[in-house]
């Protein structure tokens, strides 16, 4: 899937978050979006699926302008995209298993037996095979996030949008998740967008890096080029983040 | 200036909100066949809204009947017409008190729960999760609640009316000294089929109003836990008001309609 965002503006009650943001997400590649906390990265991801609507500007998916699509028209597109929410965002009234099976069940994509197998398999990959019947409220933050990842994977999406996949997850698991992202991209050609603060994984994964500052993309390029950026905000971001990395 | 602007704003949001609710009603009706596929969810909503409200409906119904019987009975006694108490209790409980007060307690108990539940889902991004999975929140959340409300409000109303009539008889015999057979005979003499039709047809509309208002308000909740509290409060106020206002119009339209059909 290919995404094209053009001159997007979005504000929430006078808080002008996105101010003319444009970016391209290439099919089958890993695009990493960096930016300070609260700069609108999550908001951007929600726009890519039509969950939020821009005040002006456009979002195109595979050449089709979805900006003004109705909910009904967006449904078939959304089935093809997986969004992994920053906080996991599991449905609290459903068990871990039911959360993961939700999409497959609602759309009747597979028979029930097959759904059980798929969900179990994905949860086992993420180290949660023994928590099928647990309620989300009883899970730790990192576990919730891993359930959310499993949920997105069960749908076999063509594109996956990761909202800070490794924050709140321990380093060994985080690097396993990085490998998973890389592998899916290489093997199946999943179009991937990763929003992260974790510079190590960002530079490991990225085919293309974008940096958001004050609602706009101020720097973009392949990781090697990006690292040599002369933009002062990028320099500051890289410097400060490496410090945090050292402390860990 | 400030006041004028406030009033304009008030009207503006009133029309926006009511328009959005009509839209939600339309989308719910279009998605109604989905209720069959989501039968387990619909049934669990019915259980939660209907079954667990039965004791409350019974209790309230009992007192509606007893109060109506006592109040009118004491007045009638002075006029020497105490035997008529059955017909008055019957007419007022079946047509008006039963349906409206049952709708009120459902607003407070079930409607508030609906808004709080959907509101919490909205502020914790659960609604966004559904949308991101290509699942329509209307189909998944609103339709089962709508069906449950439209089905359960009439059932609960019948239940509380029956108990109310019995409560009225209890007071009539023990306090007013009217024989039970006289009470029931007067009641069934004056009650026509169209009275029952008027009372019952309202309850379906009340159920729909409660479900749509409360679901709409819940889905629109913002601003975290505080916002959910406010949304719940607003949903109860708006649905109570809407039930009362619609009752006024329903009485005038429905009584003509059912009288011409059955009377
Ligand atoms: N639904 C909303 N209503 C009002 N304001 C919002 C909403 N969603 C986001 N915002 C605002 O938009 C801005 C950007 O939020 P966003 O969640 O996109 O930040 P972020 O870049 O993802 O930050 P972080 O790295 O901390 O996750 C914030 O100022 C936030 O307050
Ligand atoms: Mg975020």
Short mmCIF file of C-alpha atoms and ligand atoms in Angstrom, two decimals:
data_model
loop_
_atom_site.label_atom_id
_atom_site.label_comp_id
_atom_site.label_asym_id
_atom_site.label_seq_id
_atom_site.Cartn_x
_atom_site.Cartn_y
_atom_site.Cartn_z
CA UNK A 1 0.00 0.00 0.00
CA UNK A 2 1.18 3.46 -0.76
CA UNK A 3 0.20 6.52 1.28
CA UNK A 4 0.51 10.10 0.18
CA UNK A 5 -0.22 12.92 2.61
CA UNK A 6 -0.43 16.44 1.23
CA UNK A 7 -0.48 19.73 3.10
CA UNK A 8 -2.48 18.38 6.01
CA UNK A 9 -3.76 20.70 8.73
CA UNK A 10 -5.47 19.62 11.90
CA UNK A 11 -6.36 21.48 15.04
CA UNK A 12 -8.22 20.49 18.22
CA UNK A 13 -10.14 23.39 19.82
CA UNK A 14 -7.59 25.97 18.76
CA UNK A 15 -4.57 23.71 19.32
CA UNK A 16 -3.03 23.70 15.85
CA UNK A 17 -1.27 20.32 15.80
CA UNK A 18 -0.54 19.54 12.15
CA UNK A 19 0.40 22.59 10.07
CA UNK A 20 0.78 21.64 6.47
CA UNK A 21 2.34 18.22 6.86
CA UNK A 22 3.25 16.31 3.69
CA UNK A 23 4.88 12.92 3.43
CA UNK A 24 5.04 9.82 1.25
CA UNK A 25 5.00 6.27 2.47
CA UNK A 26 6.39 3.87 -0.08
CA UNK A 27 4.91 0.44 -0.66
CA UNK A 28 6.77 -2.41 0.99
CA UNK A 29 9.24 -0.12 2.73
CA UNK A 30 9.74 0.81 6.38
CA UNK A 31 9.09 4.46 7.06
CA UNK A 32 10.06 5.80 10.47
CA UNK A 33 8.49 8.97 11.82
CA UNK A 34 10.35 10.79 14.58
CA UNK A 35 9.37 13.85 16.55
CA UNK A 36 9.05 15.25 20.03
CA UNK A 37 6.34 14.18 22.40
CA UNK A 38 3.02 15.79 21.54
CA UNK A 39 4.09 16.85 18.05
CA UNK A 40 1.23 14.94 16.43
CA UNK A 41 2.65 11.55 15.48
CA UNK A 42 -0.32 9.60 16.81
CA UNK A 43 -2.65 12.10 15.20
CA UNK A 44 -0.87 11.54 11.88
CA UNK A 45 -1.30 7.75 12.10
CA UNK A 46 -5.01 8.13 12.82
CA UNK A 47 -5.36 10.30 9.73
CA UNK A 48 -3.75 7.62 7.58
CA UNK A 49 -6.70 5.32 8.36
CA UNK A 50 -9.38 7.98 8.24
CA UNK A 51 -10.04 7.69 11.97
CA UNK A 52 -9.45 11.44 12.18
CA UNK A 53 -10.32 13.81 9.35
CA UNK A 54 -7.98 16.66 8.41
CA UNK A 55 -9.26 20.24 8.50
CA UNK A 56 -7.62 20.69 5.12
CA UNK A 57 -5.21 18.77 2.93
CA UNK A 58 -5.54 15.21 1.70
CA UNK A 59 -4.63 11.60 2.33
CA UNK A 60 -4.32 9.25 -0.60
CA UNK A 61 -4.05 5.49 -0.43
CA UNK A 62 -2.90 3.72 -3.58
CA UNK A 63 -3.77 6.80 -5.59
CA UNK A 64 -7.30 7.16 -4.19
CA UNK A 65 -8.13 10.22 -2.17
CA UNK A 66 -9.75 8.92 1.00
CA UNK A 67 -10.01 12.29 2.73
CA UNK A 68 -13.74 12.57 2.31
CA UNK A 69 -14.65 8.90 2.40
CA UNK A 70 -17.55 7.99 4.66
CA UNK A 71 -17.12 5.46 7.46
CA UNK A 72 -18.81 2.88 5.28
CA UNK A 73 -16.42 3.48 2.39
CA UNK A 74 -13.44 3.35 4.73
CA UNK A 75 -14.27 -0.05 6.24
CA UNK A 76 -12.83 -2.20 3.43
CA UNK A 77 -9.66 -0.10 3.39
CA UNK A 78 -9.20 -0.32 7.13
CA UNK A 79 -9.40 -4.10 7.07
CA UNK A 80 -6.22 -4.05 4.98
CA UNK A 81 -4.34 -1.83 7.45
CA UNK A 82 -3.28 -2.72 10.98
CA UNK A 83 -2.85 0.04 13.55
CA UNK A 84 -1.09 -0.76 16.78
CA UNK A 85 -2.19 1.83 19.31
CA UNK A 86 0.31 3.49 21.56
CA UNK A 87 -1.28 2.26 24.78
CA UNK A 88 -2.52 -1.02 23.34
CA UNK A 89 -6.16 0.07 23.59
CA UNK A 90 -7.68 -3.34 24.20
CA UNK A 91 -11.42 -3.77 24.62
CA UNK A 92 -11.78 -4.16 28.35
CA UNK A 93 -14.99 -6.14 28.19
CA UNK A 94 -13.34 -8.90 26.15
CA UNK A 95 -10.66 -11.43 27.05
CA UNK A 96 -7.23 -11.41 25.46
CA UNK A 97 -8.30 -14.12 23.05
CA UNK A 98 -11.54 -12.36 22.10
CA UNK A 99 -9.66 -9.11 21.55
CA UNK A 100 -7.36 -10.79 19.08
CA UNK A 101 -10.14 -12.71 17.38
CA UNK A 102 -12.39 -9.66 17.05
CA UNK A 103 -11.53 -8.60 13.51
CA UNK A 104 -11.52 -12.11 12.07
CA UNK A 105 -14.80 -12.97 13.77
CA UNK A 106 -16.67 -9.80 12.87
CA UNK A 107 -15.69 -10.00 9.23
CA UNK A 108 -16.11 -13.78 9.10
CA UNK A 109 -12.74 -14.08 7.46
CA UNK A 110 -12.07 -17.59 8.75
CA UNK A 111 -14.04 -20.43 10.33
CA UNK A 112 -14.02 -20.41 14.13
CA UNK A 113 -11.58 -23.30 14.42
CA UNK A 114 -9.10 -21.61 12.15
CA UNK A 115 -9.50 -18.36 14.12
CA UNK A 116 -8.55 -20.17 17.33
CA UNK A 117 -5.44 -21.54 15.67
CA UNK A 118 -4.36 -18.21 14.17
CA UNK A 119 -4.91 -16.24 17.37
CA UNK A 120 -3.07 -18.80 19.51
CA UNK A 121 -0.19 -18.83 17.09
CA UNK A 122 0.17 -15.03 17.08
CA UNK A 123 -0.12 -14.78 20.84
CA UNK A 124 2.52 -17.48 21.27
CA UNK A 125 4.91 -15.60 19.01
CA UNK A 126 4.49 -12.63 21.34
CA UNK A 127 4.98 -14.75 24.44
CA UNK A 128 1.39 -14.61 25.64
CA UNK A 129 0.24 -18.11 24.76
CA UNK A 130 -0.73 -18.80 28.38
CA UNK A 131 -2.84 -15.66 28.84
CA UNK A 132 -5.68 -16.38 26.43
CA UNK A 133 -8.50 -15.99 28.91
CA UNK A 134 -7.07 -13.15 30.94
CA UNK A 135 -8.90 -9.82 31.12
CA UNK A 136 -6.92 -6.86 29.73
CA UNK A 137 -7.25 -5.08 33.08
CA UNK A 138 -5.06 -7.78 34.66
CA UNK A 139 -2.20 -7.34 32.22
CA UNK A 140 0.86 -5.13 32.47
CA UNK A 141 1.29 -2.22 30.05
CA UNK A 142 3.86 -4.07 27.97
CA UNK A 143 1.68 -7.18 27.79
CA UNK A 144 -1.26 -5.11 26.62
CA UNK A 145 0.86 -3.68 23.88
CA UNK A 146 1.91 -7.16 22.80
CA UNK A 147 -1.72 -8.28 22.67
CA UNK A 148 -2.43 -5.26 20.48
CA UNK A 149 0.38 -6.33 18.17
CA UNK A 150 -1.03 -9.86 18.00
CA UNK A 151 -4.48 -8.44 17.26
CA UNK A 152 -3.18 -6.43 14.32
CA UNK A 153 -1.19 -9.39 12.97
CA UNK A 154 -4.14 -11.79 12.96
CA UNK A 155 -5.74 -9.78 10.18
CA UNK A 156 -2.73 -10.24 7.86
CA UNK A 157 -2.68 -6.57 6.93
CA UNK A 158 -0.96 -5.20 3.85
CA UNK A 159 0.23 -2.22 5.85
CA UNK A 160 1.01 -1.92 9.56
CA UNK A 161 1.20 1.35 11.43
CA UNK A 162 3.13 0.96 14.67
CA UNK A 163 2.68 3.64 17.30
CA UNK A 164 5.81 3.37 19.46
CA UNK A 165 6.01 -0.44 19.28
CA UNK A 166 8.89 -0.82 21.71
CA UNK A 167 8.19 1.82 24.36
CA UNK A 168 7.32 0.12 27.63
CA UNK A 169 8.69 -3.21 26.44
CA UNK A 170 11.89 -4.75 27.86
CA UNK A 171 15.01 -4.58 25.65
CA UNK A 172 15.23 -8.27 24.62
CA UNK A 173 11.57 -8.32 23.62
CA UNK A 174 11.92 -4.94 21.96
CA UNK A 175 14.69 -6.22 19.72
CA UNK A 176 12.59 -9.28 18.93
CA UNK A 177 9.77 -6.98 17.88
CA UNK A 178 12.21 -5.02 15.73
CA UNK A 179 13.27 -8.25 14.05
CA UNK A 180 9.64 -9.10 13.49
CA UNK A 181 8.99 -5.77 11.80
CA UNK A 182 12.04 -6.21 9.60
CA UNK A 183 11.15 -9.77 8.71
CA UNK A 184 7.57 -8.99 7.76
CA UNK A 185 8.76 -6.20 5.57
CA UNK A 186 11.43 -8.31 3.87
CA UNK A 187 9.49 -11.51 3.51
CA UNK A 188 5.90 -10.46 2.91
CA UNK A 189 6.53 -6.92 1.75
CA UNK A 190 4.28 -5.33 4.35
CA UNK A 191 4.23 -1.56 4.10
CA UNK A 192 5.36 -0.35 7.50
CA UNK A 193 5.17 2.94 9.34
CA UNK A 194 6.90 3.12 12.69
CA UNK A 195 6.46 6.04 15.06
CA UNK A 196 9.08 5.86 17.74
CA UNK A 197 11.35 7.61 20.18
CA UNK A 198 13.74 4.69 20.18
CA UNK A 199 16.52 5.90 17.90
CA UNK A 200 18.40 2.63 17.94
CA UNK A 201 15.52 0.71 16.49
CA UNK A 202 14.59 3.62 14.23
CA UNK A 203 17.96 3.59 12.49
CA UNK A 204 18.08 -0.21 12.44
CA UNK A 205 14.76 -0.48 10.69
CA UNK A 206 14.24 2.56 8.55
CA UNK A 207 14.36 2.74 4.80
CA UNK A 208 13.19 6.33 5.14
CA UNK A 209 13.09 8.67 8.14
CA UNK A 210 10.82 11.69 8.61
CA UNK A 211 11.13 14.23 11.38
CA UNK A 212 8.13 16.28 12.53
CA UNK A 213 8.57 19.63 14.17
CA UNK A 214 5.78 22.11 14.83
CA UNK A 215 3.33 20.20 12.69
CA UNK A 216 5.53 19.94 9.59
CA UNK A 217 8.14 17.59 8.22
CA UNK A 218 11.38 19.48 8.65
CA UNK A 219 13.81 16.74 7.65
CA UNK A 220 13.58 13.52 5.71
CA UNK A 221 15.87 11.03 4.08
CA UNK A 222 17.40 7.57 4.34
CA UNK A 223 18.87 6.91 7.80
CA UNK A 224 22.50 7.62 6.91
CA UNK A 225 21.62 10.94 5.37
CA UNK A 226 19.23 11.75 8.19
CA UNK A 227 21.93 11.20 10.78
CA UNK A 228 24.05 13.86 9.14
CA UNK A 229 21.22 16.38 9.07
CA UNK A 230 22.18 19.94 9.83
CA UNK A 231 18.69 20.92 10.99
CA UNK A 232 19.07 22.23 14.53
CA UNK A 233 15.90 20.51 15.85
CA UNK A 234 17.01 17.18 14.43
CA UNK A 235 20.48 17.64 15.89
CA UNK A 236 19.01 18.44 19.27
CA UNK A 237 16.64 15.46 19.09
CA UNK A 238 19.43 13.05 18.15
CA UNK A 239 21.77 14.37 20.81
CA UNK A 240 19.25 14.30 23.61
CA UNK A 241 17.90 10.91 22.69
CA UNK A 242 21.36 9.35 22.61
CA UNK A 243 21.89 10.68 26.13
CA UNK A 244 18.73 8.93 27.27
CA UNK A 245 19.92 5.79 25.49
CA UNK A 246 23.20 5.91 27.42
CA UNK A 247 21.43 6.22 30.74
CA UNK A 248 19.58 3.02 30.04
CA UNK B 1 -23.74 40.58 23.38
CA UNK B 2 -22.43 37.72 25.49
CA UNK B 3 -25.92 36.47 26.21
CA UNK B 4 -27.05 36.71 22.60
CA UNK B 5 -24.02 34.76 21.51
CA UNK B 6 -24.69 32.14 24.16
CA UNK B 7 -28.29 31.71 23.04
CA UNK B 8 -27.24 31.44 19.39
CA UNK B 9 -24.63 28.89 20.42
CA UNK B 10 -27.23 26.95 22.39
CA UNK B 11 -29.60 26.75 19.43
CA UNK B 12 -26.76 25.89 17.12
CA UNK B 13 -25.61 22.97 19.23
CA UNK B 14 -29.21 21.88 19.82
CA UNK B 15 -29.80 21.51 16.09
CA UNK B 16 -26.40 19.94 15.49
CA UNK B 17 -26.92 17.39 18.25
CA UNK B 18 -30.47 16.49 17.33
CA UNK B 19 -29.44 16.22 13.68
CA UNK B 20 -26.63 13.89 14.64
CA UNK B 21 -29.03 11.79 16.69
CA UNK B 22 -31.41 11.46 13.74
CA UNK B 23 -28.42 10.36 11.63
CA UNK B 24 -27.47 7.80 14.25
CA UNK B 25 -31.07 6.52 14.27
CA UNK B 26 -30.95 6.18 10.50
CA UNK B 27 -27.66 4.31 10.54
CA UNK B 28 -28.90 2.06 13.34
CA UNK B 29 -32.06 1.18 11.42
CA UNK B 30 -30.02 0.45 8.28
CA UNK B 31 -27.75 -1.84 10.27
CA UNK B 32 -30.60 -3.55 12.07
CA UNK B 33 -30.16 -6.87 10.23
CA UNK B 34 -26.74 -7.04 11.90
CA UNK B 35 -28.54 -7.57 15.20
CA UNK B 36 -29.29 -11.10 14.05
CA UNK B 37 -25.63 -11.87 13.42
CA UNK B 38 -24.64 -10.32 16.71
CA UNK B 39 -27.38 -12.19 18.53
CA UNK B 40 -25.28 -13.17 21.56
CA UNK B 41 -24.38 -9.52 22.11
CA UNK B 42 -27.99 -8.42 21.70
CA UNK B 43 -29.18 -11.07 24.12
CA UNK B 44 -26.61 -10.12 26.71
CA UNK B 45 -27.72 -6.47 26.41
CA UNK B 46 -31.34 -7.57 26.87
CA UNK B 47 -30.35 -9.56 29.89
CA UNK B 48 -28.39 -6.70 31.38
CA UNK B 49 -30.97 -4.01 30.62
CA UNK B 50 -34.16 -5.92 30.94
CA UNK B 51 -33.86 -8.81 33.27
CA UNK B 52 -31.89 -7.07 35.99
CA UNK B 53 -34.27 -4.10 35.88
CA UNK B 54 -37.30 -6.30 36.60
CA UNK B 55 -37.17 -6.00 40.41
CA UNK B 56 -36.88 -2.22 40.20
CA UNK B 57 -39.70 -2.02 37.66
CA UNK B 58 -41.87 -4.18 39.90
CA UNK B 59 -41.17 -2.07 42.95
CA UNK B 60 -41.83 1.22 41.16
CA UNK B 61 -44.94 -0.20 39.47
CA UNK B 62 -46.33 -1.32 42.81
CA UNK B 63 -46.00 2.14 44.27
CA UNK B 64 -47.36 3.91 41.18
CA UNK B 65 -50.51 1.82 41.51
CA UNK B 66 -50.78 2.24 45.27
CA UNK B 67 -50.25 6.01 45.17
CA UNK B 68 -52.69 6.55 42.31
CA UNK B 69 -55.29 4.41 44.02
CA UNK B 70 -54.89 6.13 47.37
CA UNK B 71 -54.78 9.67 46.03
CA UNK B 72 -57.80 9.38 43.74
CA UNK B 73 -59.64 7.03 46.11
CA UNK B 74 -59.61 9.51 48.99
CA UNK B 75 -60.95 12.28 46.73
CA UNK B 76 -63.58 10.00 45.25
CA UNK B 77 -64.66 8.90 48.68
CA UNK B 78 -65.69 12.45 49.57
CA UNK B 79 -67.80 12.54 46.42
CA UNK B 80 -69.25 9.14 47.19
CA UNK B 81 -67.79 7.64 44.03
CA UNK B 82 -65.17 5.45 45.61
CA UNK B 83 -66.18 2.43 43.52
CA UNK B 84 -64.86 4.22 40.45
CA UNK B 85 -61.31 4.01 41.75
CA UNK B 86 -60.59 0.95 39.62
CA UNK B 87 -61.38 2.71 36.37
CA UNK B 88 -59.22 5.71 37.22
CA UNK B 89 -56.26 3.61 38.30
CA UNK B 90 -56.62 1.49 35.17
CA UNK B 91 -56.79 4.41 32.76
CA UNK B 92 -53.97 6.42 34.28
CA UNK B 93 -51.58 3.56 34.99
CA UNK B 94 -52.07 1.83 31.63
CA UNK B 95 -51.96 4.92 29.45
CA UNK B 96 -49.66 7.30 31.19
CA UNK B 97 -48.05 6.51 34.53
CA UNK B 98 -46.85 3.00 33.67
CA UNK B 99 -45.16 3.80 30.35
CA UNK B 100 -43.68 7.15 31.37
CA UNK B 101 -42.40 6.25 34.80
CA UNK B 102 -40.99 2.96 33.57
CA UNK B 103 -39.21 4.88 30.81
CA UNK B 104 -37.87 7.24 33.47
CA UNK B 105 -36.36 4.52 35.59
CA UNK B 106 -34.88 2.92 32.48
CA UNK B 107 -33.29 6.27 31.57
CA UNK B 108 -31.74 6.45 34.99
CA UNK B 109 -30.60 2.88 35.29
CA UNK B 110 -30.03 1.53 31.79
CA UNK B 111 -29.52 4.74 29.82
CA UNK B 112 -26.92 6.05 32.22
CA UNK B 113 -25.09 2.73 32.11
CA UNK B 114 -25.10 2.77 28.31
CA UNK B 115 -23.61 6.25 28.16
CA UNK B 116 -21.02 5.50 30.82
CA UNK B 117 -19.99 2.31 29.06
CA UNK B 118 -19.74 3.77 25.55
CA UNK B 119 -18.25 6.98 26.93
CA UNK B 120 -15.49 5.06 28.66
CA UNK B 121 -14.84 3.17 25.44
CA UNK B 122 -14.65 6.45 23.54
CA UNK B 123 -12.14 8.12 25.86
CA UNK B 124 -9.94 5.02 26.13
CA UNK B 125 -9.69 4.77 22.32
CA UNK B 126 -11.65 1.51 22.24
CA UNK B 127 -14.04 3.00 19.69
CA UNK B 128 -11.05 3.96 17.53
CA UNK B 129 -9.80 0.39 17.83
CA UNK B 130 -13.10 -0.92 16.46
CA UNK B 131 -12.94 1.53 13.58
CA UNK B 132 -9.32 0.63 12.88
CA UNK B 133 -10.35 -3.02 12.58
CA UNK B 134 -13.01 -2.02 10.04
CA UNK B 135 -15.80 -2.69 12.53
CA UNK B 136 -18.61 -0.16 12.60
CA UNK B 137 -19.22 1.04 16.18
CA UNK B 138 -22.88 1.56 15.25
CA UNK B 139 -23.24 -2.04 14.20
CA UNK B 140 -21.15 -3.45 17.00
CA UNK B 141 -22.31 -1.31 19.93
CA UNK B 142 -25.41 0.72 19.11
CA UNK B 143 -27.52 -1.84 17.25
CA UNK B 144 -27.58 -4.44 20.05
CA UNK B 145 -28.41 -1.75 22.63
CA UNK B 146 -31.10 -0.28 20.43
CA UNK B 147 -32.74 -3.64 19.86
CA UNK B 148 -32.49 -4.50 23.54
CA UNK B 149 -34.04 -1.19 24.60
CA UNK B 150 -36.87 -1.31 22.06
CA UNK B 151 -37.65 -4.86 23.11
CA UNK B 152 -37.23 -4.49 26.85
CA UNK B 153 -38.95 -1.17 27.56
CA UNK B 154 -42.38 -2.50 26.49
CA UNK B 155 -41.87 -5.73 28.42
CA UNK B 156 -40.82 -3.91 31.57
CA UNK B 157 -43.75 -1.54 31.14
CA UNK B 158 -46.27 -4.36 30.91
CA UNK B 159 -44.69 -5.86 33.97
CA UNK B 160 -44.87 -2.68 36.02
CA UNK B 161 -48.43 -1.94 34.81
CA UNK B 162 -49.64 -5.36 35.89
CA UNK B 163 -48.03 -4.97 39.28
CA UNK B 164 -49.30 -1.38 39.49
CA UNK B 165 -52.88 -2.45 38.89
CA UNK B 166 -52.48 -5.11 41.54
CA UNK B 167 -50.98 -2.55 43.95
CA UNK B 168 -53.96 -0.28 43.28
CA UNK B 169 -56.30 -3.14 44.14
CA UNK B 170 -54.39 -3.74 47.33
CA UNK B 171 -54.96 -0.17 48.50
CA UNK B 172 -58.55 -0.12 47.21
CA UNK B 173 -59.50 -3.18 49.24
CA UNK B 174 -57.51 -2.53 52.39
CA UNK B 175 -57.72 1.26 52.76
CA UNK B 176 -60.73 2.33 50.72
CA UNK B 177 -62.95 -0.66 51.38
CA UNK B 178 -63.73 -1.43 47.74
CA UNK B 179 -64.27 -5.10 46.96
CA UNK B 180 -61.67 -6.55 44.55
CA UNK B 181 -64.27 -7.74 42.05
CA UNK B 182 -65.82 -4.27 41.93
CA UNK B 183 -62.37 -2.72 41.45
CA UNK B 184 -61.47 -5.01 38.55
CA UNK B 185 -64.95 -4.87 37.00
CA UNK B 186 -64.93 -1.05 36.90
CA UNK B 187 -61.42 -1.13 35.50
CA UNK B 188 -62.21 -3.50 32.65
CA UNK B 189 -65.50 -1.70 31.91
CA UNK B 190 -63.76 1.58 31.28
CA UNK B 191 -60.57 0.28 29.67
CA UNK B 192 -60.84 -0.04 25.92
CA UNK B 193 -58.39 -1.81 23.66
CA UNK B 194 -57.22 1.51 22.23
CA UNK B 195 -56.17 2.71 25.68
CA UNK B 196 -53.85 -0.25 25.93
CA UNK B 197 -52.64 0.35 22.36
CA UNK B 198 -51.84 3.99 23.14
CA UNK B 199 -49.92 3.08 26.27
CA UNK B 200 -47.99 0.26 24.67
CA UNK B 201 -47.12 1.92 21.37
CA UNK B 202 -45.47 4.76 23.26
CA UNK B 203 -43.08 2.41 24.98
CA UNK B 204 -41.39 1.37 21.73
CA UNK B 205 -40.71 5.01 20.94
CA UNK B 206 -39.40 5.61 24.46
CA UNK B 207 -37.05 2.64 24.12
CA UNK B 208 -35.71 3.98 20.83
CA UNK B 209 -35.27 7.48 22.24
CA UNK B 210 -33.39 6.25 25.29
CA UNK B 211 -31.06 4.03 23.27
CA UNK B 212 -30.26 6.64 20.62
CA UNK B 213 -29.78 9.58 23.00
CA UNK B 214 -27.65 7.61 25.44
CA UNK B 215 -25.53 5.85 22.82
CA UNK B 216 -24.99 9.08 20.89
CA UNK B 217 -23.91 10.97 23.98
CA UNK B 218 -21.60 8.14 25.04
CA UNK B 219 -19.91 7.83 21.66
CA UNK B 220 -19.25 11.58 21.64
CA UNK B 221 -17.68 11.70 25.11
CA UNK B 222 -14.30 13.42 25.30
CA UNK B 223 -11.98 14.66 28.06
CA UNK B 224 -11.36 11.50 30.00
CA UNK B 225 -13.17 10.33 33.09
CA UNK B 226 -14.58 13.75 33.85
CA UNK B 227 -16.03 13.91 30.35
CA UNK B 228 -17.70 10.52 30.82
CA UNK B 229 -19.36 11.76 34.01
CA UNK B 230 -20.63 14.86 32.26
CA UNK B 231 -21.81 12.90 29.26
CA UNK B 232 -23.74 10.53 31.51
CA UNK B 233 -25.42 13.39 33.31
CA UNK B 234 -26.32 15.04 30.01
CA UNK B 235 -27.63 11.79 28.55
CA UNK B 236 -29.99 11.26 31.46
CA UNK B 237 -31.29 14.83 31.37
CA UNK B 238 -31.71 14.86 27.60
CA UNK B 239 -33.37 11.46 27.40
CA UNK B 240 -35.78 12.26 30.26
CA UNK B 241 -36.73 15.52 28.57
CA UNK B 242 -37.05 13.86 25.19
CA UNK B 243 -39.29 11.15 26.66
CA UNK B 244 -41.57 13.75 28.23
CA UNK B 245 -41.77 15.96 25.14
CA UNK B 246 -42.37 13.03 22.84
CA UNK B 247 -45.03 11.79 25.26
CA UNK B 248 -46.94 15.03 24.80
CA UNK B 249 -47.00 14.67 21.01
CA UNK B 250 -47.53 10.93 21.06
CA UNK B 251 -50.65 11.32 23.19
CA UNK B 252 -52.27 13.63 20.71
CA UNK B 253 -51.28 11.70 17.57
CA UNK B 254 -51.59 8.18 18.89
CA UNK B 255 -54.98 8.62 20.54
CA UNK B 256 -56.52 9.79 17.24
CA UNK B 257 -54.78 7.02 15.38
CA UNK B 258 -55.71 4.14 17.65
CA UNK B 259 -59.24 5.45 18.28
CA UNK B 260 -59.98 5.52 14.59
CA UNK B 261 -58.45 2.08 14.19
CA UNK B 262 -59.85 0.29 17.25
CA UNK B 263 -62.46 2.58 18.80
N1 LIG C 1 -8.71 13.68 20.40
C1 LIG C 1 -8.00 14.78 20.72
N2 LIG C 1 -8.62 15.87 21.20
C2 LIG C 1 -7.92 16.98 21.50
N3 LIG C 1 -6.61 17.09 21.37
C3 LIG C 1 -5.92 16.04 20.90
C4 LIG C 1 -6.59 14.83 20.56
N4 LIG C 1 -5.66 13.95 20.10
C5 LIG C 1 -4.48 14.59 20.19
N5 LIG C 1 -4.62 15.84 20.65
C6 LIG C 1 -3.53 16.83 20.83
O1 LIG C 1 -2.71 16.77 19.70
C7 LIG C 1 -1.36 16.91 20.06
C8 LIG C 1 -0.56 15.79 19.47
O2 LIG C 1 -0.94 14.57 20.10
P1 LIG C 1 -0.31 13.18 19.67
O3 LIG C 1 -0.95 12.16 20.51
O4 LIG C 1 -0.38 13.01 18.21
O5 LIG C 1 1.21 13.36 20.10
P2 LIG C 1 2.39 12.35 19.84
O6 LIG C 1 3.28 12.96 18.85
O7 LIG C 1 1.85 11.01 19.51
O8 LIG C 1 3.10 12.34 21.25
P3 LIG C 1 3.73 11.10 22.05
O9 LIG C 1 5.08 10.87 21.48
O10 LIG C 1 3.82 11.60 23.44
O11 LIG C 1 2.81 9.96 21.87
C9 LIG C 1 -1.31 16.98 21.58
O12 LIG C 1 -1.12 18.31 21.94
C10 LIG C 1 -2.66 16.51 22.01
O13 LIG C 1 -3.08 17.24 23.13
MG1 LIG C 2 1.63 9.27 20.41
#
